Short mmCIF file of C-alpha atoms in Angstrom, two decimals:
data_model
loop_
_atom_site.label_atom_id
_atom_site.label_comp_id
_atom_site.label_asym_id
_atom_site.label_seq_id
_atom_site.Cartn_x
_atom_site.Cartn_y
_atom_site.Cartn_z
CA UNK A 1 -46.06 -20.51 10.28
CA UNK A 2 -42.58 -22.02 10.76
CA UNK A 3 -41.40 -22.85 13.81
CA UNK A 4 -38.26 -21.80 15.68
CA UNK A 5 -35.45 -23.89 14.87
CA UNK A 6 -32.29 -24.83 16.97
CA UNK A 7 -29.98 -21.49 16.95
CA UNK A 8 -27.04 -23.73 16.73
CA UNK A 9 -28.05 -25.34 14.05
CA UNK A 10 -28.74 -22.64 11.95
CA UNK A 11 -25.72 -20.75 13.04
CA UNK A 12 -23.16 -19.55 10.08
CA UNK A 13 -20.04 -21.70 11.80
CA UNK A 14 -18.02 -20.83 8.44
CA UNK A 15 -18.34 -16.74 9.57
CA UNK A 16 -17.67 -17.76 13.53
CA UNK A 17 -14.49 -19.85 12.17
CA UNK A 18 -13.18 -17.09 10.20
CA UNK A 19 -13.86 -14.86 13.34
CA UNK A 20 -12.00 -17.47 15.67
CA UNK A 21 -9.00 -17.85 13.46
CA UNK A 22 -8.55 -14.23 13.17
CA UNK A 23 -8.70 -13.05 16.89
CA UNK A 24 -6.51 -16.16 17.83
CA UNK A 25 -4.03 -14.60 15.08
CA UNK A 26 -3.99 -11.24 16.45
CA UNK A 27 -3.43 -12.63 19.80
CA UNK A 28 -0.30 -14.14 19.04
CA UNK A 29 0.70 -11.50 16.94
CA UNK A 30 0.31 -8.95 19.51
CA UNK A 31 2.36 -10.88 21.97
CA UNK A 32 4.92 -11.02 19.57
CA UNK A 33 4.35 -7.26 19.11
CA UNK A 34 5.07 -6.56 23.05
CA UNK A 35 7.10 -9.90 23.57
CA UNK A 36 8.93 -9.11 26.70
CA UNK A 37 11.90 -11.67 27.58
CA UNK A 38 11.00 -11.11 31.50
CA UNK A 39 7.52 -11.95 30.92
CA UNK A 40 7.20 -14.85 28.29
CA UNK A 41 4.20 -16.28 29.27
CA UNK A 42 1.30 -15.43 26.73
CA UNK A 43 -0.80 -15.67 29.66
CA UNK A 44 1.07 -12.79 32.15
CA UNK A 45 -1.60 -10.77 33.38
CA UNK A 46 1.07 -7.90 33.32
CA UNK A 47 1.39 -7.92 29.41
CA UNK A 48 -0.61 -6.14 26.81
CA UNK A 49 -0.65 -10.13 25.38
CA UNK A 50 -1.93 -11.34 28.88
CA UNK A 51 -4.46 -8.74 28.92
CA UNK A 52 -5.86 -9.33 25.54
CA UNK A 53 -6.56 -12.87 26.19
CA UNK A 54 -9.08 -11.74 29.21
CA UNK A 55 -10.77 -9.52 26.43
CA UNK A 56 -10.74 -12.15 24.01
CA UNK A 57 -12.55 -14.64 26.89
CA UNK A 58 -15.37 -11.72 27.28
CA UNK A 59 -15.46 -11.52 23.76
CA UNK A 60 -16.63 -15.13 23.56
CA UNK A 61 -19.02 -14.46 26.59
CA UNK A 62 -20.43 -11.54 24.76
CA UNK A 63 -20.34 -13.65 21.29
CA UNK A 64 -22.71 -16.35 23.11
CA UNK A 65 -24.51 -14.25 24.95
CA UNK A 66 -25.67 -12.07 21.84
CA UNK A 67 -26.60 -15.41 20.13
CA UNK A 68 -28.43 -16.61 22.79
CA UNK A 69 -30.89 -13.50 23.16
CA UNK A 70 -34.11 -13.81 20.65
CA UNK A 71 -33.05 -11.64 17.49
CA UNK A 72 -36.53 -9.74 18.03
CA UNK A 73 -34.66 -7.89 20.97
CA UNK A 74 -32.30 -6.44 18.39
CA UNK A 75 -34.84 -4.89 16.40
CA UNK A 76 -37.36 -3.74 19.34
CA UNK A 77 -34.23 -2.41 20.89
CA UNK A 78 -32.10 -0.45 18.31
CA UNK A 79 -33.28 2.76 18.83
CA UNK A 80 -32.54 2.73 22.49
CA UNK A 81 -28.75 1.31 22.21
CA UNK A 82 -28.08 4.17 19.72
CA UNK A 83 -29.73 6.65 22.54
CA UNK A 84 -27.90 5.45 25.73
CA UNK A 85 -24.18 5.59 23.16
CA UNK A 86 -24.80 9.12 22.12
CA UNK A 87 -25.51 10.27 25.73
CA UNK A 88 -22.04 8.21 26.59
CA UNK A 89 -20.63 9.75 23.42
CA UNK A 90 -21.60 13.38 24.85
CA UNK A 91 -20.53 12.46 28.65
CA UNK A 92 -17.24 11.30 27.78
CA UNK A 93 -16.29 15.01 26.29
CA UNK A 94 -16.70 16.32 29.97
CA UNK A 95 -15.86 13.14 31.69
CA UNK A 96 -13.29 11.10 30.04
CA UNK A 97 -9.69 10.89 29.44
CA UNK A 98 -7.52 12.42 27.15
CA UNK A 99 -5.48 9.69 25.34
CA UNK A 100 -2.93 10.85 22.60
CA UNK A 101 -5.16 14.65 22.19
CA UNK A 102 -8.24 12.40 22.09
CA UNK A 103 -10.86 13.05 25.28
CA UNK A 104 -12.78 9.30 23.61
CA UNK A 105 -12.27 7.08 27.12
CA UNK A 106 -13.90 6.39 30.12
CA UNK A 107 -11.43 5.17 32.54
CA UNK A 108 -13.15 2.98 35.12
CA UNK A 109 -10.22 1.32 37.81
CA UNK A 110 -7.45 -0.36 35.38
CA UNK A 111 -10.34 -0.54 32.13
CA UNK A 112 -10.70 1.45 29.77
CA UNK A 113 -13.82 1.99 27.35
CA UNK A 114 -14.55 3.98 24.23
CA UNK A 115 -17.61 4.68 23.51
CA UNK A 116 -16.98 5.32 19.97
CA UNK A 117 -16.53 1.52 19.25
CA UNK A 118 -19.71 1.02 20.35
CA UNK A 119 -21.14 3.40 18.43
CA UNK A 120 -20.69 1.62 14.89
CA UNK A 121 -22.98 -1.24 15.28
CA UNK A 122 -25.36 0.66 17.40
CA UNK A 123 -25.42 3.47 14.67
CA UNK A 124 -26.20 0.49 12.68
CA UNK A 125 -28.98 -1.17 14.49
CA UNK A 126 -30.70 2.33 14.51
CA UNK A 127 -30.41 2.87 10.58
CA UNK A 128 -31.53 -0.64 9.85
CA UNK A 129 -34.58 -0.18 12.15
CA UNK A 130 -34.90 2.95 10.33
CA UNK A 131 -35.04 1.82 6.39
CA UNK A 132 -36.74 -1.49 7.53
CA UNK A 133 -39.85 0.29 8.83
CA UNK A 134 -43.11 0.43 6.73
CA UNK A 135 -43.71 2.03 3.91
CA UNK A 136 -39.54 3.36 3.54
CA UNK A 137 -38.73 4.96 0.58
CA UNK A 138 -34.77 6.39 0.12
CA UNK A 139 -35.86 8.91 -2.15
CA UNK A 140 -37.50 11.07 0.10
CA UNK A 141 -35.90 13.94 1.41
CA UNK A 142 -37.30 13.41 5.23
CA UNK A 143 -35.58 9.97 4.57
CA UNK A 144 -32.82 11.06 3.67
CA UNK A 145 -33.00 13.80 6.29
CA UNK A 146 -33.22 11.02 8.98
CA UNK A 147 -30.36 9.06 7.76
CA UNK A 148 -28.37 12.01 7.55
CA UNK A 149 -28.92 12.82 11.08
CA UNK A 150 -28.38 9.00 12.24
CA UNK A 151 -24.71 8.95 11.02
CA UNK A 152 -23.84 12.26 11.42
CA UNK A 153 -25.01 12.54 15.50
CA UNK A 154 -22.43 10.16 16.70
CA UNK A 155 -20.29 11.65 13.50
CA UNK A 156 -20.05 15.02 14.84
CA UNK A 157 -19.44 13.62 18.73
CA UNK A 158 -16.60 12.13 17.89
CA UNK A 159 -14.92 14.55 15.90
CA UNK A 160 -15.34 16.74 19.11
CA UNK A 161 -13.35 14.50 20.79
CA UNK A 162 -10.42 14.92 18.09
CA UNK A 163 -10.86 11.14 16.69
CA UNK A 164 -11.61 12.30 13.16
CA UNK A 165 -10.49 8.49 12.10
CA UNK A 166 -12.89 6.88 13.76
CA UNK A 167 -15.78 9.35 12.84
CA UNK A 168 -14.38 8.78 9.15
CA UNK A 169 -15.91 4.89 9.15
CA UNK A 170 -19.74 6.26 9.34
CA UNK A 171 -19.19 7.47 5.48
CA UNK A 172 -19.50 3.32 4.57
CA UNK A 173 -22.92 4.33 5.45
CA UNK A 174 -23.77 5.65 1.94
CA UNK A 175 -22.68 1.95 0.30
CA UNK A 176 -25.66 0.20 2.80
CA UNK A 177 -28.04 3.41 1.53
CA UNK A 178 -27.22 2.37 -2.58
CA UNK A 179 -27.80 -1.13 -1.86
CA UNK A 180 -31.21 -0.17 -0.68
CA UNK A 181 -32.28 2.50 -3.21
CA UNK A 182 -30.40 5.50 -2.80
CA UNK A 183 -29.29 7.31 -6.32
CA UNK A 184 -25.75 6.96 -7.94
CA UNK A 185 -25.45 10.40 -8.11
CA UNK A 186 -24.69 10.50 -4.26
CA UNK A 187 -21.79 8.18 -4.73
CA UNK A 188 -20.27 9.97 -7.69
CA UNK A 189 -20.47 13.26 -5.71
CA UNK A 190 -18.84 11.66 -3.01
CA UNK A 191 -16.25 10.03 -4.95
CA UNK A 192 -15.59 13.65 -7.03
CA UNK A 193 -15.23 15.57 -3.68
CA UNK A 194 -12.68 13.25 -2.49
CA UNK A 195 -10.76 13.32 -5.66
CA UNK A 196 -11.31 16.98 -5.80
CA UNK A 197 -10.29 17.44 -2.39
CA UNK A 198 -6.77 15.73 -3.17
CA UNK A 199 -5.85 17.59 -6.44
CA UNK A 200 -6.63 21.27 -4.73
CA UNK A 201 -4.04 19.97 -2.14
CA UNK A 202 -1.25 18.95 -4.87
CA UNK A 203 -1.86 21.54 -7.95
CA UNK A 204 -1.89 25.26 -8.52
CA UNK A 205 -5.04 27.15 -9.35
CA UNK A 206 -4.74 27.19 -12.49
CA UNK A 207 -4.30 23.84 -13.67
CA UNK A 208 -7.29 22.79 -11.32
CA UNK A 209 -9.49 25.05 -13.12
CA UNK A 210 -8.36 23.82 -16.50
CA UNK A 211 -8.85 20.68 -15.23
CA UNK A 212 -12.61 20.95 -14.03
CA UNK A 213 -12.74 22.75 -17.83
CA UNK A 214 -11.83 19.35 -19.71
CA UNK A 215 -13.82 17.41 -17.60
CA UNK A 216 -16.93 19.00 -17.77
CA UNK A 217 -16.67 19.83 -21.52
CA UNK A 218 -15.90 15.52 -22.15
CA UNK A 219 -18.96 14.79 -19.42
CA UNK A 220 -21.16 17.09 -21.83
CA UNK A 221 -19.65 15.81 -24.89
CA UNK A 222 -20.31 12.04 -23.50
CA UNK A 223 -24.34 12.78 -22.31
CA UNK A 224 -25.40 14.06 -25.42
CA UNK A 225 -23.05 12.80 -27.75
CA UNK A 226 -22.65 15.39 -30.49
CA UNK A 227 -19.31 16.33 -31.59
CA UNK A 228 -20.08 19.57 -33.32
CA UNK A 229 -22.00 21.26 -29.83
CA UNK A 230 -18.62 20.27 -28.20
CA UNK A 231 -16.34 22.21 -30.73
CA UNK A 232 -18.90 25.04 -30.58
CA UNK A 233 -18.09 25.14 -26.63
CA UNK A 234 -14.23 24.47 -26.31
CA UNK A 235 -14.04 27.32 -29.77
CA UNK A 236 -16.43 29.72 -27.12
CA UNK A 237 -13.91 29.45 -24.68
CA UNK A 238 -10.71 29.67 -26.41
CA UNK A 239 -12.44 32.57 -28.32
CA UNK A 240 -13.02 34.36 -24.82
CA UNK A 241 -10.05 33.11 -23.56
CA UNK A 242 -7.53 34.99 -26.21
CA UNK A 243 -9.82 38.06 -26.01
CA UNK A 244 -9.37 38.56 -22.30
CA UNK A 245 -5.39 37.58 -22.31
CA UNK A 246 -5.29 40.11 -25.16
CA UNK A 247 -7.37 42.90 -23.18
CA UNK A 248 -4.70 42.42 -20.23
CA UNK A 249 -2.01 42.11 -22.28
CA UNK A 250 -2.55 45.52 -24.37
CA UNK A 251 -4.62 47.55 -21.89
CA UNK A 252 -2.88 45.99 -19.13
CA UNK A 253 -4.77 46.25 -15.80
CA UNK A 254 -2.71 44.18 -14.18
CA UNK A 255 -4.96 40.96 -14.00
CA UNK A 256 -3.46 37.54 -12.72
CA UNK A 257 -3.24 34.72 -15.31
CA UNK A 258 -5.62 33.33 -12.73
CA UNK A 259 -7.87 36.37 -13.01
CA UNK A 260 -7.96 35.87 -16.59
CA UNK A 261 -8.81 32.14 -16.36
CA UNK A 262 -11.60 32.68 -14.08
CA UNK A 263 -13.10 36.08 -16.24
CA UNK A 264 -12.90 33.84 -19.54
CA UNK A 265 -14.78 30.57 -17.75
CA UNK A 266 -17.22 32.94 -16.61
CA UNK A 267 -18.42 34.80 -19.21
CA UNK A 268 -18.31 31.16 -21.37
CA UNK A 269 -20.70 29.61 -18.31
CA UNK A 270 -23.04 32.51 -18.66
CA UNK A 271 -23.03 32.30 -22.79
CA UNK A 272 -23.93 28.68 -22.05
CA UNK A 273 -26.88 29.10 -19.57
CA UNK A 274 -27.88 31.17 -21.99
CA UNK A 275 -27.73 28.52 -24.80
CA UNK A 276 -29.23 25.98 -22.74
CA UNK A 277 -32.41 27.99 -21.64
CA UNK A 278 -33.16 29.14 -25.02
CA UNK A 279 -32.57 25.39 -26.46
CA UNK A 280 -34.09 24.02 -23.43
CA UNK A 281 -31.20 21.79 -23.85
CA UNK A 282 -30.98 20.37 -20.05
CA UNK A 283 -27.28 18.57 -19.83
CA UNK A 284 -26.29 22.04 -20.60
CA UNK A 285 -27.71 23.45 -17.24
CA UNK A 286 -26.05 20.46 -15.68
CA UNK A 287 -22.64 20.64 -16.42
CA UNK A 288 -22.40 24.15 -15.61
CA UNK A 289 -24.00 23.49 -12.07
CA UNK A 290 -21.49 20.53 -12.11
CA UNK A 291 -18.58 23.00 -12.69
CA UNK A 292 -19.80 25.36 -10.74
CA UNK A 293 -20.59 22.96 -7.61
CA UNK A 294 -16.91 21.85 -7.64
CA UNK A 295 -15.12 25.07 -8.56
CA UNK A 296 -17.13 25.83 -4.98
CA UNK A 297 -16.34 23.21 -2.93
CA UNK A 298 -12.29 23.20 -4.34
CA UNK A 299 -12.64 26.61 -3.07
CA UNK A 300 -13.90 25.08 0.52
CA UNK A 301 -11.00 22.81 0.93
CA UNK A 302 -8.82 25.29 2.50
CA UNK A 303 -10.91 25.99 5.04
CA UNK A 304 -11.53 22.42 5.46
CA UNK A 305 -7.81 21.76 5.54
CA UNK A 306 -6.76 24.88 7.87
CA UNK A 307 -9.55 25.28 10.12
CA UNK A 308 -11.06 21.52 10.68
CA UNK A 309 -8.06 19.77 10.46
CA UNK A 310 -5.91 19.74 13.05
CA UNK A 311 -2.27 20.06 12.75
CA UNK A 312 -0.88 16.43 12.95
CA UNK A 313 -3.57 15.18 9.97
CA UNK A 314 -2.51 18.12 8.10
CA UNK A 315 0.83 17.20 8.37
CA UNK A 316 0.24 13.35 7.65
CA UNK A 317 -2.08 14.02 4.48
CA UNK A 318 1.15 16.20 3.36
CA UNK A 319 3.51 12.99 3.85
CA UNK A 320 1.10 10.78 2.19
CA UNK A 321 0.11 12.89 -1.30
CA UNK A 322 4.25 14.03 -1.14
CA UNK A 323 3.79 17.26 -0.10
CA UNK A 324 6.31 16.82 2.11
CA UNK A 325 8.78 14.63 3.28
CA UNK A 326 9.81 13.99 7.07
CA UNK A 327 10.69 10.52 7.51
CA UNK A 328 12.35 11.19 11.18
CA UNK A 329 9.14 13.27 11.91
CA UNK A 330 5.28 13.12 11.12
CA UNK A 331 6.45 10.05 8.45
CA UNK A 332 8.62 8.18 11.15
CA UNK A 333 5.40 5.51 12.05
CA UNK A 334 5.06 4.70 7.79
CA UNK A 335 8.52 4.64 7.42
CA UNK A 336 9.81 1.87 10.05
CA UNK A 337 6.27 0.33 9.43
CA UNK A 338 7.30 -0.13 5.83
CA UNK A 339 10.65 -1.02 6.79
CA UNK A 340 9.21 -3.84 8.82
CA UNK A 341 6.99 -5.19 6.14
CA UNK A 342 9.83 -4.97 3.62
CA UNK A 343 11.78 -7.02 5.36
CA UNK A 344 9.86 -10.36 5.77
CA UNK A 345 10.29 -11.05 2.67
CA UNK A 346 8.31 -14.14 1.35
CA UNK A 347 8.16 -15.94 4.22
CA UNK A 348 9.39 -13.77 7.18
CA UNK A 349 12.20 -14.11 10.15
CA UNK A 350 10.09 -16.04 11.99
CA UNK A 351 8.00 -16.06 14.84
CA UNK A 352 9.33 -13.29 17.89
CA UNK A 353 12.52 -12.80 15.46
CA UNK A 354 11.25 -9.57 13.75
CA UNK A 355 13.85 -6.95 14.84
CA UNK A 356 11.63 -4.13 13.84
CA UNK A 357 9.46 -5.19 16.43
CA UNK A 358 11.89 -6.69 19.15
CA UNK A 359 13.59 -3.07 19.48
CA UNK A 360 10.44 -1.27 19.12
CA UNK A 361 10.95 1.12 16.13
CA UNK A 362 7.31 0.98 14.76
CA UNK A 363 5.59 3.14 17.41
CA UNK A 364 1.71 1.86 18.20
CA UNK A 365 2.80 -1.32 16.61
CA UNK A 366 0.28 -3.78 18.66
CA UNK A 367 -2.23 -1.44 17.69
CA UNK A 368 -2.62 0.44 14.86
CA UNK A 369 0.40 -0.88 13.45
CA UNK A 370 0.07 -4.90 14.15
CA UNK A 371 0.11 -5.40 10.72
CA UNK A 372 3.77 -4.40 10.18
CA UNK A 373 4.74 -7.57 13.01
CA UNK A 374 2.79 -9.45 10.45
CA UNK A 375 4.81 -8.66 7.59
CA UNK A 376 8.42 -8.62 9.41
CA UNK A 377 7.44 -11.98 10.75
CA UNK A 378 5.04 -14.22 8.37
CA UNK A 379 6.41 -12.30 5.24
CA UNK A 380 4.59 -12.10 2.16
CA UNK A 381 2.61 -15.38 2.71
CA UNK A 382 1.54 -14.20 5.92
CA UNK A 383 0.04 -10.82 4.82
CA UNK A 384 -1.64 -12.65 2.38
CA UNK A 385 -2.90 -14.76 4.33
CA UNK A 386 -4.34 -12.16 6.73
CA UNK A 387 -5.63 -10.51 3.90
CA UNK A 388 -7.06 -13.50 2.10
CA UNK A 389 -9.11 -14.54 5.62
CA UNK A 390 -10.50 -11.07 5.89
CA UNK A 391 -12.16 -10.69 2.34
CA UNK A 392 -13.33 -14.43 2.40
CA UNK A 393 -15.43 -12.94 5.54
CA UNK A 394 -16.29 -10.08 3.69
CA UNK A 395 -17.21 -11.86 0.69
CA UNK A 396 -19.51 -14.08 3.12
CA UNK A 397 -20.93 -11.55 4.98
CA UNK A 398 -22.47 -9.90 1.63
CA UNK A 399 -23.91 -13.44 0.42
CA UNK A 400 -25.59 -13.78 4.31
CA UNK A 401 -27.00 -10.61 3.37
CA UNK A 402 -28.48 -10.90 0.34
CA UNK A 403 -29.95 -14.11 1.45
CA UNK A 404 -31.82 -12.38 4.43
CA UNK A 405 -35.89 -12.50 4.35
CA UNK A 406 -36.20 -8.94 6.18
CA UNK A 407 -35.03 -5.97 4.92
CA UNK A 408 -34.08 -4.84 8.68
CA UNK A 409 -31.48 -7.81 8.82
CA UNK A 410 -30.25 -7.54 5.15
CA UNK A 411 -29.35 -3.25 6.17
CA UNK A 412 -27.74 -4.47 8.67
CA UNK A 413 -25.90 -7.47 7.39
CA UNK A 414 -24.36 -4.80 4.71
CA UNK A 415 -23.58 -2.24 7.47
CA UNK A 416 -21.45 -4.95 9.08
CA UNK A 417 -19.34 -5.68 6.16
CA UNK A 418 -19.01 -1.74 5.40
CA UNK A 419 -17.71 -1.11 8.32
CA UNK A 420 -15.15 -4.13 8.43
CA UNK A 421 -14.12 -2.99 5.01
CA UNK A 422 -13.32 0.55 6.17
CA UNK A 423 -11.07 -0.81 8.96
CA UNK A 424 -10.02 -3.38 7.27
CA UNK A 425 -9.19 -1.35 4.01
CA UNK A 426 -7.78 1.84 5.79
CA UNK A 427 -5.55 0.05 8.61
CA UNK A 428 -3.51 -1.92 5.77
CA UNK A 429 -3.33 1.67 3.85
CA UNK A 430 -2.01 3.24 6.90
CA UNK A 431 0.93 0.58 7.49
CA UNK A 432 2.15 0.71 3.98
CA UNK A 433 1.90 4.43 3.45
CA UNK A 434 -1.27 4.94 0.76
CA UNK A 435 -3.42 6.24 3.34
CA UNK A 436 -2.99 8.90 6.22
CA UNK A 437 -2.08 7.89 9.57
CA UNK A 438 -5.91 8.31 11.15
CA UNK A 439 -5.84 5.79 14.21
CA UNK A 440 -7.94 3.20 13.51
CA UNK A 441 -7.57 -0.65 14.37
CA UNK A 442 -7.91 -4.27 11.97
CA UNK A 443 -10.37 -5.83 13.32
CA UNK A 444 -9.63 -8.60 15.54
CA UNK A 445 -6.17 -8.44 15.29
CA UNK A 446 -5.52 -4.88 17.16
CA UNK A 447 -4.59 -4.79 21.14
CA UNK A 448 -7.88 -3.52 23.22
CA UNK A 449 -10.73 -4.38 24.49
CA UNK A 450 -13.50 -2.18 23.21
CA UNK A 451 -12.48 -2.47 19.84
CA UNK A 452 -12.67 -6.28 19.82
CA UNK A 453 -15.84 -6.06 21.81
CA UNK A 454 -17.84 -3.73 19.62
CA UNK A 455 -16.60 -5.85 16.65
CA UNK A 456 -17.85 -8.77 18.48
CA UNK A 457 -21.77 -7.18 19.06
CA UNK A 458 -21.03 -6.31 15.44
CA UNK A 459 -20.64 -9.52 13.94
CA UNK A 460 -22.58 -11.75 16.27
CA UNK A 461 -26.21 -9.78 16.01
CA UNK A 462 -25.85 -10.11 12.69
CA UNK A 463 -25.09 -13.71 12.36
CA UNK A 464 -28.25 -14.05 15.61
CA UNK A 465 -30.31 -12.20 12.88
CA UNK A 466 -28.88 -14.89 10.17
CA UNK A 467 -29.74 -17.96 12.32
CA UNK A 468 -33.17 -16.46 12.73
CA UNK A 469 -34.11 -15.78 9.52
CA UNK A 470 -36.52 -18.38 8.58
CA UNK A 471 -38.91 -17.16 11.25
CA UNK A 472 -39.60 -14.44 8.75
CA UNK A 473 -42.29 -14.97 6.38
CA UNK A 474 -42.37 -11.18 4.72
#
């Protein structure tokens, strides 16, 4: 049996450097964010910078704190952290306060906390308790069933509360769940709804259709690679195709082109099922449930979009695919954020000499927009930089994990980095306009306390469960 070795020793200090480097840069980004010439002291109390620097000194607490505890308590305890968070996440809908049309906060005196930070790395203790238990298998459907219900609990909560961004980051989920077994086929549906989703928005019926035509006849074509079945299906189609335009055409009943798109596919799909049964030819069967699966859920995306959705996203999704344009409205945040970044240049105006940020024209900009005061001030070789630091943590954070003895501390060592991608990934988006605006911070660098404390638990359990790990023997 080995014995317990010195924590400190063990400790990753390469991950806590990267860690310490970027909250000290957020701090003194977000003073220069906020600078206020009546308050200059990075210390003022007053200031969003002053206030920061308490959160970052409880940060550290909780950072020692977490490393101190055995790692054991983690694992005995997961299941109860991600209990007590979803009975916050459900109190704060009757209890908390509204903040920009989001009821996420508990105000308590002059703090506030949001229990949806803390419900990423709980959400992540729970799901590596979950796959690390005995006897796991991800193929199972009471597995899956599980997991499903693990990410979509605190999911669901928060959506009530009208933070759809921050329910958003519990899809990274499915990356920890192929790491430890779970079929491609999940990620390719995921990856075709999102696509799918997008093009309903930004073409007509028609083309879509045609589209989802192509693509299943060259995914056929490709599984069973034979040329002549393929020109037997696209000449089945066209066939079809010209009969039906020439039935509305001559007898005229006054069908849409649409109409006759949808009559020709569907008599060709039923020929096909046909073909497939009698030639017990399988791929067959496949691509029509393929075409049929996202003919269905293109058809769900309005609903989606209209009746999920709430205005504001609508309207920023528009902005982003160019929809629409309204650069003084629902685009205003993108476009000065932009403007800000643009400007730095290579190397920036210089520390507190960013006038985008001086006169305020990026709205949220210590927040979910402190990336454009990096850009305006630091330049190009600052946003580098910032970027460069973040995916050398990344990139460490996946070597810890694949380097773990227990499967409990590898789940979670994966969950960590998924969920600093997201943020990571979707905050820069957001500031230089390929994403929608969904109200999420970078880690570390954005103003507030429970988002730099949950990242904190985050981090630190996993590198308490790193330290530990040659106490495991299975």
């Amino acid at each position: 049996m080995i014995s317990r070795n010195n924590i400190w020793y063990n400790l990753d200090w390469i991950t806590v450097f990267l860690y310490l480097i970027l909250v000290m840069m957020g701090w003194l980004n977000i003073y220069a964010a906020v600078y206020n010439e009546d308050h200059q002291s990075i210390m003022d109390m007053t200031q969003r910078y002053g206030k920061q620097l308490v959160w970052i000194l409880m940060a550290v607490f909780i950072a020692i704190t977490v490393l101190i505890i055995d790692s054991k308590f983690y694992v005995a305890f997961a299941y109860v952290f991600y209990g007590i968070v979803i009975l916050l996440l459900v109190a704060v809908l009757f209890f908390g306060k509204e903040v920009n049309g989001a009821r996420a906060w508990f105000e308590i005196g002059g703090f506030a906390l949001q229990p949806a930070e803390l419900g990423k790395f709980v959400t992540n203790l729970a799901v590596a308790k979950y796959i690390s238990q005995y006897n796991f298998k991800m193929h199972r459907f009471k597995s899956l069933a599980v997991l499903g219900m693990l990410i979509g609990v605190p999911a669901l909560l928060i959506i009530a509360q009208n933070d759809t961004g921050s329910a958003l980051v519990y899809a990274v989920f499915i990356l920890v769940f192929y790491r430890e077994g779970l079929s491609g086929v999940f990620l390719f549906w995921g990856f075709a709804a999102a696509v799918l989703f997008v093009l309903t928005l930004i073409w007509n019926e028609i083309r879509l259709v045609a589209f989802l035509i192509v693509v299943s006849i060259a995914a056929y074509g490709f599984v069973r690679q034979r040329m002549k079945e393929v020109i037997k299906m696209v000449a089945v189609f066209v066939s079809l195709l010209a009969v039906i335009y020439l039935i509305n055409y001559t007898i005229r009943p006054g069908w849409s082109r649409a109409m006759v798109l949808y009559i020709s596919t569907g008599a060709s799909l039923l020929i096909f099922i046909i073909y497939g049964i009698r030639k017990r030819i399988q791929p067959v069967l496949w691509v029509v449930l393929f075409f049929i699966s996202s003919l269905a859920l293109s058809r769900s995306v309005s609903f989606v979009y209209q009746d999920v959705l709430v205005a504001h996203q609508r309207d920023r999704i528009d902005e982003v695919l160019g929809i629409r344009s309204d650069p003084l409205g629902v685009g205003y945040n993108v476009n000065q954020s932009k403007i800000a970044i643009g400007s730095g240049g290579l190397t920036g105006k210089g520390f507190l000499k960013g006038t985008q940020t001086k006169f305020n024209f990026v709205p949220e900009q210590s927040t979910d927009f402190i990336f454009c005061t990096v850009g305006e001030e630091w330049g190009f070789l600052g946003t580098s930089t910032v970027i460069i630091l973040f995916m050398i943590l990344l990139v460490r954070l996946l070597l810890l994990s694949e380097r773990q003895r227990s499967r409990f501390s590898r789940v979670y060592g994966y969950g960590v980095a998924g969920i600093l991608f997201f943020h990571f990934a979707i905050n820069i988006g957001m500031t230089i306009g390929l994403v929608p605006v969904i109200g999420i911070p970078l880690p570390f660098f954005s103003y507030g306390g429970s988002s730099l404390w949950s990242f904190t638990f985050l981090l630190f359990i996993f590198l308490r469960l790193d330290a530990s790990r040659m106490e495991i023997l299975r």
